[in-house]
Short mmCIF file of C-alpha atoms in Angstrom, two decimals:
data_model
loop_
_atom_site.label_atom_id
_atom_site.label_comp_id
_atom_site.label_asym_id
_atom_site.label_seq_id
_atom_site.Cartn_x
_atom_site.Cartn_y
_atom_site.Cartn_z
CA MET A 1 131.68 104.08 47.98
CA ALA A 2 131.82 103.56 51.77
CA VAL A 3 129.64 105.41 54.12
CA PRO A 4 131.45 107.10 57.18
CA VAL A 5 130.56 105.16 60.59
CA ALA A 6 129.63 108.41 62.12
CA MET A 7 127.02 109.33 59.30
CA GLU A 8 125.67 105.57 59.27
CA LYS A 9 125.17 105.77 63.02
CA THR A 10 123.44 109.14 62.86
CA ASN A 11 121.02 107.80 59.84
CA THR A 12 120.28 104.89 62.14
CA GLU A 13 119.44 107.15 65.09
CA LYS A 14 117.33 109.26 63.04
CA GLU A 15 115.39 106.31 61.89
CA GLU A 16 114.74 105.05 65.28
CA HIS A 17 113.56 108.63 66.45
CA ASP A 18 111.35 108.72 63.24
CA ASN A 19 109.83 105.26 64.29
CA LYS A 20 109.11 106.22 67.83
CA PRO A 21 105.25 107.50 68.37
CA TYR A 22 104.88 111.37 68.10
CA ILE A 23 104.79 111.61 72.06
CA LEU A 24 107.99 110.14 72.38
CA GLN A 25 109.69 112.47 69.96
CA LEU A 26 108.60 115.56 71.93
CA PRO A 27 111.47 117.43 73.83
CA ASP A 28 111.90 116.88 77.56
CA HIS A 29 110.65 120.38 78.74
CA ILE A 30 107.50 119.65 76.72
CA THR A 31 106.71 116.11 77.96
CA VAL A 32 107.40 117.29 81.35
CA HIS A 33 104.77 120.28 81.13
CA ILE A 34 102.33 117.81 79.95
CA PHE A 35 103.15 115.70 82.90
CA CYS A 36 102.18 118.66 85.13
CA LYS A 37 98.34 118.45 83.77
CA VAL A 38 98.18 114.51 84.54
CA PRO A 39 96.66 112.68 87.42
CA ILE A 40 98.98 111.07 89.60
CA LYS A 41 97.75 107.58 89.17
CA THR A 42 98.36 108.04 85.32
CA LEU A 43 101.97 109.24 85.99
CA ILE A 44 102.54 106.27 88.18
CA GLN A 45 101.69 104.16 85.15
CA CYS A 46 103.59 106.76 82.80
CA GLN A 47 107.10 105.77 84.34
CA CYS A 48 106.94 102.38 82.99
CA VAL A 49 106.85 103.55 79.40
CA CYS A 50 110.48 104.28 78.55
CA LYS A 51 113.57 105.31 80.37
CA SER A 52 113.23 108.95 79.46
CA TRP A 53 109.96 109.28 80.96
CA ARG A 54 111.16 107.62 84.20
CA HIS A 55 114.17 110.01 84.23
CA SER A 56 112.04 112.98 83.87
CA LEU A 57 109.30 112.21 86.34
CA SER A 58 112.31 111.68 88.96
CA ASP A 59 113.65 115.18 88.21
CA PRO A 60 114.22 116.88 91.77
CA TYR A 61 112.43 120.09 90.53
CA PHE A 62 109.49 118.26 88.95
CA THR A 63 108.80 116.03 92.08
CA LYS A 64 109.04 118.93 94.37
CA ASP A 65 106.60 120.83 92.23
CA LEU A 66 104.63 117.73 91.62
CA PHE A 67 104.18 116.77 95.51
CA SER A 68 103.08 120.50 96.25
CA ARG A 69 99.93 119.86 93.96
CA THR A 70 99.24 116.35 94.60
CA PRO A 71 96.26 115.78 97.06
CA PRO A 72 96.71 113.18 99.86
CA SER A 73 95.85 109.24 99.03
CA PHE A 74 95.31 106.41 101.32
CA LEU A 75 97.54 103.64 101.27
CA PHE A 76 97.07 99.69 102.18
CA HIS A 77 99.39 97.25 102.78
CA GLY A 78 98.96 93.63 103.32
CA LEU A 79 97.83 90.52 101.69
CA SER A 80 95.02 90.94 98.81
CA GLY A 81 92.03 88.74 98.72
CA GLY A 82 91.08 89.05 94.91
CA PRO A 83 89.71 86.18 92.68
CA ILE A 84 92.65 86.36 90.27
CA ASN A 85 95.69 86.40 92.81
CA PRO A 86 94.32 85.59 95.98
CA LYS A 87 97.77 85.70 97.70
CA SER A 88 99.24 89.01 95.92
CA GLU A 89 101.18 91.06 98.42
CA GLY A 90 101.81 94.72 98.12
CA TYR A 91 100.33 98.10 98.35
CA LEU A 92 96.79 99.57 97.25
CA LEU A 93 96.68 103.35 96.89
CA VAL A 94 93.44 104.86 97.02
CA ASP A 95 92.35 108.16 95.66
CA LEU A 96 90.47 110.00 97.92
CA ASN A 97 89.35 112.56 95.37
CA LYS A 98 87.82 109.89 93.26
CA ILE A 99 85.91 107.71 95.51
CA SER A 100 82.71 108.46 93.17
CA SER A 101 84.32 106.35 90.35
CA PRO A 102 84.60 102.96 91.56
CA ASN A 103 86.98 101.71 88.71
CA ASP A 104 89.25 104.97 88.73
CA PHE A 105 90.41 105.27 92.44
CA THR A 106 92.37 102.66 93.41
CA LEU A 107 96.11 101.51 91.90
CA LYS A 108 97.99 98.12 92.95
CA LEU A 109 101.71 98.85 93.70
CA TYR A 110 104.37 96.52 94.20
CA LYS A 111 105.53 94.92 97.42
CA ASP A 112 108.80 96.36 99.10
CA PRO A 113 111.62 94.43 97.74
CA ASN A 114 113.40 94.27 101.16
CA VAL A 115 110.36 93.09 103.09
CA GLN A 116 110.22 89.34 103.43
CA ASN A 117 107.09 88.83 105.49
CA LEU A 118 103.77 90.46 105.82
CA ARG A 119 104.11 91.48 109.62
CA VAL A 120 105.15 94.96 108.94
CA GLY A 121 104.12 98.19 110.63
CA ILE A 122 104.14 101.50 108.57
CA LEU A 123 105.73 103.91 111.24
CA GLY A 124 104.92 107.10 108.80
CA SER A 125 104.64 108.95 105.76
CA CYS A 126 106.66 111.97 105.01
CA ASN A 127 107.21 113.73 101.37
CA GLY A 128 106.06 110.73 99.63
CA LEU A 129 108.58 108.22 101.76
CA LEU A 130 107.63 105.58 104.05
CA CYS A 131 109.15 104.34 107.26
CA ILE A 132 108.65 100.56 107.62
CA TYR A 133 109.36 98.31 110.67
CA GLU A 134 109.43 94.72 109.97
CA LEU A 135 108.14 93.24 113.12
CA ASN A 136 109.73 89.51 112.90
CA ARG A 137 113.24 90.68 112.16
CA ARG A 138 112.94 94.21 113.98
CA CYS A 139 114.34 95.76 110.95
CA PHE A 140 113.72 99.34 109.66
CA TYR A 141 113.31 100.61 106.04
CA ILE A 142 112.83 103.73 104.03
CA SER A 143 110.65 102.99 101.03
CA ASN A 144 109.11 104.88 97.95
CA PRO A 145 106.19 102.35 97.02
CA ILE A 146 105.84 104.43 93.60
CA THR A 147 109.29 104.07 92.45
CA SER A 148 109.70 100.52 94.19
CA GLU A 149 113.13 101.81 95.81
CA SER A 150 113.91 100.66 99.34
CA LEU A 151 116.66 101.19 101.94
CA ALA A 152 117.52 99.06 104.76
CA LEU A 153 118.28 100.96 107.81
CA PRO A 154 121.01 100.21 110.46
CA THR A 155 120.11 97.44 112.77
CA LEU A 156 119.36 98.76 116.30
CA SER A 157 120.13 96.26 118.99
CA LEU A 158 118.02 95.57 122.17
CA SER A 159 119.05 95.42 125.75
CA PRO A 160 118.57 91.86 127.20
CA LEU A 161 116.12 93.50 129.80
CA THR A 162 114.05 95.13 126.82
CA ILE A 163 113.98 91.43 125.07
CA ALA A 164 112.81 89.94 128.27
CA TYR A 165 110.14 92.83 128.90
CA CYS A 166 108.84 92.41 125.47
CA GLU A 167 108.39 88.78 125.76
CA ARG A 168 106.73 88.96 129.16
CA GLU A 169 104.32 91.39 127.97
CA ARG A 170 103.73 89.81 124.31
CA ILE A 171 104.79 93.12 122.82
CA ASP A 172 105.84 92.65 118.89
CA ASN A 173 107.14 96.18 119.06
CA PRO A 174 108.87 97.70 121.91
CA TYR A 175 109.24 101.33 120.31
CA TYR A 176 107.37 104.57 119.99
CA CYS A 177 108.50 105.78 116.56
CA GLY A 178 108.32 108.73 114.25
CA PHE A 179 109.45 109.54 110.62
CA GLY A 180 110.03 113.36 109.59
CA TYR A 181 112.03 115.72 107.67
CA SER A 182 114.06 119.00 108.49
CA PRO A 183 113.91 121.38 105.40
CA ILE A 184 116.46 123.48 107.11
CA SER A 185 119.12 120.79 106.85
CA ASN A 186 117.39 118.60 104.39
CA ALA A 187 117.48 115.62 106.39
CA TYR A 188 114.84 112.80 106.98
CA LYS A 189 115.24 111.37 110.49
CA VAL A 190 113.76 108.46 112.53
CA VAL A 191 112.97 108.99 116.00
CA LEU A 192 112.64 106.14 118.67
CA TYR A 193 111.42 105.97 122.08
CA LEU A 194 113.33 102.94 123.43
CA SER A 195 112.20 101.38 126.86
CA SER A 196 115.82 100.41 127.37
CA SER A 197 115.33 99.57 131.04
CA GLY A 198 112.37 97.32 130.26
CA LYS A 199 110.27 99.45 132.35
CA SER A 200 107.30 101.12 130.63
CA HIS A 201 107.62 104.81 131.99
CA GLU A 202 111.44 105.00 131.17
CA TYR A 203 112.27 106.00 127.62
CA GLU A 204 115.45 107.08 125.93
CA VAL A 205 115.31 108.62 123.04
CA LEU A 206 117.24 107.67 119.73
CA VAL A 207 117.69 109.39 116.43
CA LEU A 208 118.68 108.27 113.03
CA THR A 209 119.64 110.70 110.24
CA VAL A 210 118.74 108.59 107.20
CA GLY A 211 121.96 107.97 105.31
CA SER A 212 123.96 107.71 108.29
CA ARG A 213 125.17 104.48 110.12
CA ILE A 214 124.40 105.41 113.78
CA TRP A 215 121.53 105.46 115.95
CA ARG A 216 122.24 108.54 118.36
CA SER A 217 121.07 108.85 121.92
CA ILE A 218 119.45 112.28 122.90
CA GLY A 219 119.01 111.05 126.16
CA ASN A 220 115.85 110.20 128.63
CA VAL A 221 112.50 112.01 128.68
CA SER A 222 110.11 112.91 131.06
CA VAL A 223 107.18 113.28 128.44
CA PHE A 224 106.37 110.07 126.80
CA PRO A 225 103.96 108.53 124.52
CA SER A 226 101.05 107.26 126.46
CA SER A 227 100.59 103.54 125.65
CA ARG A 228 96.74 104.25 125.41
CA PHE A 229 97.12 105.89 122.29
CA GLN A 230 98.58 105.40 118.82
CA PRO A 231 102.60 104.66 118.79
CA TYR A 232 103.54 106.15 115.69
CA GLY A 233 104.38 110.00 115.51
CA VAL A 234 102.39 112.54 113.05
CA TYR A 235 104.42 114.80 111.12
CA VAL A 236 103.44 118.19 110.44
CA ASN A 237 105.14 121.66 110.37
CA GLY A 238 108.47 120.23 110.98
CA PHE A 239 107.57 118.38 114.47
CA LEU A 240 106.52 114.82 114.98
CA HIS A 241 103.61 114.55 117.67
CA TRP A 242 102.43 111.90 119.93
CA VAL A 243 99.81 112.16 122.54
CA GLY A 244 101.57 111.54 125.82
CA GLN A 245 101.96 112.12 129.53
CA TYR A 246 104.02 114.29 131.89
CA GLY A 247 105.40 111.81 134.38
CA ASN A 248 102.21 110.06 135.88
CA SER A 249 99.98 113.35 135.55
CA SER A 250 98.83 115.45 132.64
CA THR A 251 97.94 114.08 129.35
CA LEU A 252 99.26 116.52 126.58
CA ILE A 253 100.76 116.25 122.82
CA CYS A 254 104.49 115.59 122.67
CA ALA A 255 105.98 117.71 119.76
CA PHE A 256 109.67 117.00 118.66
CA ASP A 257 111.28 119.38 116.51
CA VAL A 258 113.24 117.13 113.87
CA GLU A 259 115.60 120.05 113.27
CA SER A 260 116.52 120.91 116.40
CA GLU A 261 115.84 117.53 118.30
CA CYS A 262 114.33 119.10 121.16
CA PHE A 263 110.93 118.56 122.74
CA GLN A 264 107.92 120.91 123.30
CA GLN A 265 104.44 120.47 124.67
CA LEU A 266 100.96 121.36 123.33
CA SER A 267 97.74 121.23 124.90
CA LEU A 268 94.85 119.27 123.93
CA PRO A 269 91.79 120.92 122.56
CA PRO A 270 89.19 121.94 124.92
CA TYR A 271 86.88 119.08 124.62
CA ASP A 272 83.91 118.68 127.15
CA LEU A 273 83.75 115.76 129.34
CA ASP A 274 80.65 114.70 131.25
CA VAL A 275 82.60 114.99 134.61
CA GLN A 276 85.04 117.44 135.48
CA LEU A 277 87.90 115.49 136.87
CA PRO A 278 91.68 116.73 137.53
CA ALA A 279 94.28 115.94 134.92
CA ASN A 280 95.90 113.05 136.62
CA CYS A 281 92.28 111.45 136.39
CA LEU A 282 92.02 111.12 132.67
CA ASP A 283 93.10 107.61 132.64
CA PHE A 284 90.04 106.76 134.43
CA LEU A 285 88.01 108.09 131.51
CA ASP A 286 87.42 106.03 128.60
CA THR A 287 88.63 108.42 126.06
CA GLN A 288 90.38 107.93 122.98
CA PHE A 289 92.86 110.62 121.14
CA THR A 290 93.83 110.15 117.59
CA LEU A 291 96.27 112.55 115.65
CA GLY A 292 96.26 113.25 112.17
CA VAL A 293 96.58 115.95 109.60
CA LEU A 294 93.69 117.54 107.77
CA ASN A 295 93.73 120.51 105.53
CA GLY A 296 97.46 120.90 106.38
CA SER A 297 96.82 121.47 110.17
CA LEU A 298 97.21 119.22 113.14
CA SER A 299 94.04 117.26 114.22
CA VAL A 300 92.86 115.14 117.02
CA THR A 301 90.02 112.95 116.80
CA VAL A 302 88.24 112.60 120.47
CA ARG A 303 86.33 109.75 120.99
CA SER A 304 84.32 109.80 124.49
CA ARG A 305 82.55 106.46 124.92
CA SER A 306 80.83 107.85 128.13
CA ARG A 307 79.24 110.64 125.76
CA SER A 308 78.79 108.34 122.78
CA ASN A 309 80.36 110.84 120.48
CA ILE A 310 83.44 111.55 118.09
CA THR A 311 84.49 115.17 117.80
CA VAL A 312 87.38 116.46 115.40
CA TRP A 313 89.47 119.53 116.23
CA LEU A 314 91.93 121.45 114.31
CA MET A 315 94.95 123.45 115.54
CA LYS A 316 94.54 126.48 112.63
CA ASP A 317 97.56 128.32 113.98
CA TYR A 318 100.40 126.08 114.96
CA GLY A 319 101.26 126.20 118.45
CA ILE A 320 98.41 128.43 119.42
CA HIS A 321 95.98 126.66 121.99
CA GLU A 322 93.22 129.30 121.41
CA SER A 323 93.38 128.08 117.78
CA TRP A 324 91.89 124.92 118.25
CA THR A 325 88.57 124.54 116.57
CA LYS A 326 86.15 121.99 116.69
CA GLU A 327 85.30 120.73 112.87
CA LEU A 328 82.88 117.99 113.30
CA GLU A 329 80.96 116.21 115.85
CA ILE A 330 79.38 112.92 115.24
CA SER A 331 77.30 110.45 117.48
CA SER A 332 79.06 107.13 117.80
CA ASP A 333 75.55 105.60 117.25
CA ILE A 334 75.58 106.67 113.69
CA LEU A 335 78.69 105.13 112.77
CA GLY A 336 77.31 101.63 114.05
CA SER A 337 81.02 100.49 115.09
CA PRO A 338 83.06 100.30 118.12
CA SER A 339 86.36 100.35 116.01
CA PHE A 340 86.22 104.05 114.34
CA SER A 341 89.78 105.09 113.92
CA ARG A 342 89.93 108.49 112.20
CA VAL A 343 88.81 111.23 109.59
CA LEU A 344 90.61 111.15 106.31
CA LYS A 345 89.45 114.12 104.53
CA PHE A 346 87.04 116.95 104.35
CA THR A 347 85.91 116.61 100.65
CA GLU A 348 84.92 119.85 98.55
CA ASP A 349 81.20 118.82 98.39
CA GLY A 350 80.92 118.73 102.07
CA GLN A 351 81.23 115.19 102.87
CA VAL A 352 83.80 113.59 105.28
CA LEU A 353 85.69 110.45 104.42
CA LEU A 354 86.24 108.16 107.53
CA LEU A 355 88.59 105.11 108.34
CA ASN A 356 86.02 103.07 110.50
CA GLY A 357 87.65 99.84 111.50
CA SER A 358 88.89 98.39 108.42
CA TYR A 359 86.32 99.88 106.10
CA LEU A 360 86.29 103.39 104.35
CA GLN A 361 83.05 105.50 104.92
CA ALA A 362 81.57 108.80 103.62
CA TYR A 363 79.74 110.83 106.17
CA THR A 364 77.10 113.64 104.99
CA PRO A 365 76.79 115.96 108.13
CA GLY A 366 73.60 117.63 106.50
CA THR A 367 71.68 114.23 106.49
CA ARG A 368 73.96 112.59 108.97
CA SER A 369 74.16 109.69 107.03
CA VAL A 370 76.89 106.95 106.64
CA VAL A 371 77.59 105.38 103.16
CA THR A 372 80.38 102.29 103.15
CA ILE A 373 82.77 102.72 100.42
CA GLU A 374 83.38 99.59 98.51
CA VAL A 375 86.89 99.07 97.53
CA ASP A 376 87.72 96.16 95.16
CA GLY A 377 90.78 94.14 96.07
CA ILE A 378 91.34 95.96 99.53
CA PRO A 379 94.09 93.96 101.63
CA SER A 380 93.44 91.53 104.45
CA LEU A 381 96.18 91.74 107.35
CA VAL A 382 96.13 95.57 106.67
CA ASP A 383 98.26 98.29 107.78
CA GLU A 384 97.54 101.82 106.17
CA CYS A 385 98.50 105.36 106.38
CA VAL A 386 97.33 108.89 104.53
CA HIS A 387 100.18 108.97 101.98
CA ILE A 388 100.94 111.82 99.23
CA PRO A 389 102.86 109.97 96.16
CA SER A 390 105.92 111.06 94.89
CA PHE A 391 108.91 110.21 92.75
CA VAL A 392 111.20 111.30 94.81
CA SER A 393 114.45 109.31 94.46
CA LEU A 394 116.00 107.45 97.50
CA ARG A 395 119.31 108.28 96.12
CA GLY A 396 118.75 111.88 96.45
CA VAL A 397 117.67 111.59 99.51
CA ILE A 398 120.84 109.42 101.12
CA THR A 399 123.23 112.23 99.24
CA GLY A 400 120.91 114.66 100.60
#
């Protein structure tokens, strides 16, 4: 007696289901509930187990909830120097919550499939996505290093004057850039200050909405990022931030509203200087400002060589000058290096994680001691950023 094809197919599917490990036989909603309890490093490895798990991890509701609970990590990009594969290129994700477990706080990720060489700059991290600039080809990309997805953005042509200016001044990257998100319009945007005239104090601002094909000019600006400080904007509270100047006078924080595409000005924290000078004399002081995000607030790290100290300030109430609060002060002598970059995290046990040049360090305020954290396989030719891993799909970002 012949067995109906439909029944034969059902029996085959049942056998395949029964042969699966028990954990793969669980209903999807139970699997997702388990995923919510699993560390992000393990989840990144779980996406390679099977298609159904990868699909569950990329569910928009799950990725949004997971992102809200995932603490910041530290992301390196460059050429690894390990003994096994000395020329392995890609990302190294460092879990800042597990620095006390040397074998459990790093994870090697794949390189961006679009990037053809190592000369890249990470322009920013936002909601688990990176904006990357490839220096040699002057190309921009949006990338998710967790899912290995990458999107090439429309090419931006430079004017002959700008090209000549860059070659004369030996500038690889003629832009001040930023990458941010507008929750109102659900749109990601890349913002560029472009020296279109080839003059260092004349900037046109261009904006690209990810998923579109056009770089839009929103005009020239009188407040522009200072060449003395970091060129990449810091995203927090719906705004991109740079330390900049108003004309040739005061130094302040330029804040770009990603939704309205308008600029605001924020004052720097009330740091102390040895000599009281007018605002337009700040350039004569060897003072460095580095913006960041700490505990969800805009932060400014101020390094004064004349005072030989480093102070970290947080704007506890965004946009309110009086809410600037000094959270930390460290003597430069304790760090023992002139290449201090910034504070990465205040830990729950009272330590402060620092990026000092190319080294991760832990500073204990109570004892005023610094310990260097050894990271196995840390890349050379490094670019880096603070990054919150996410499984958000670039396809969803483009269709918006």
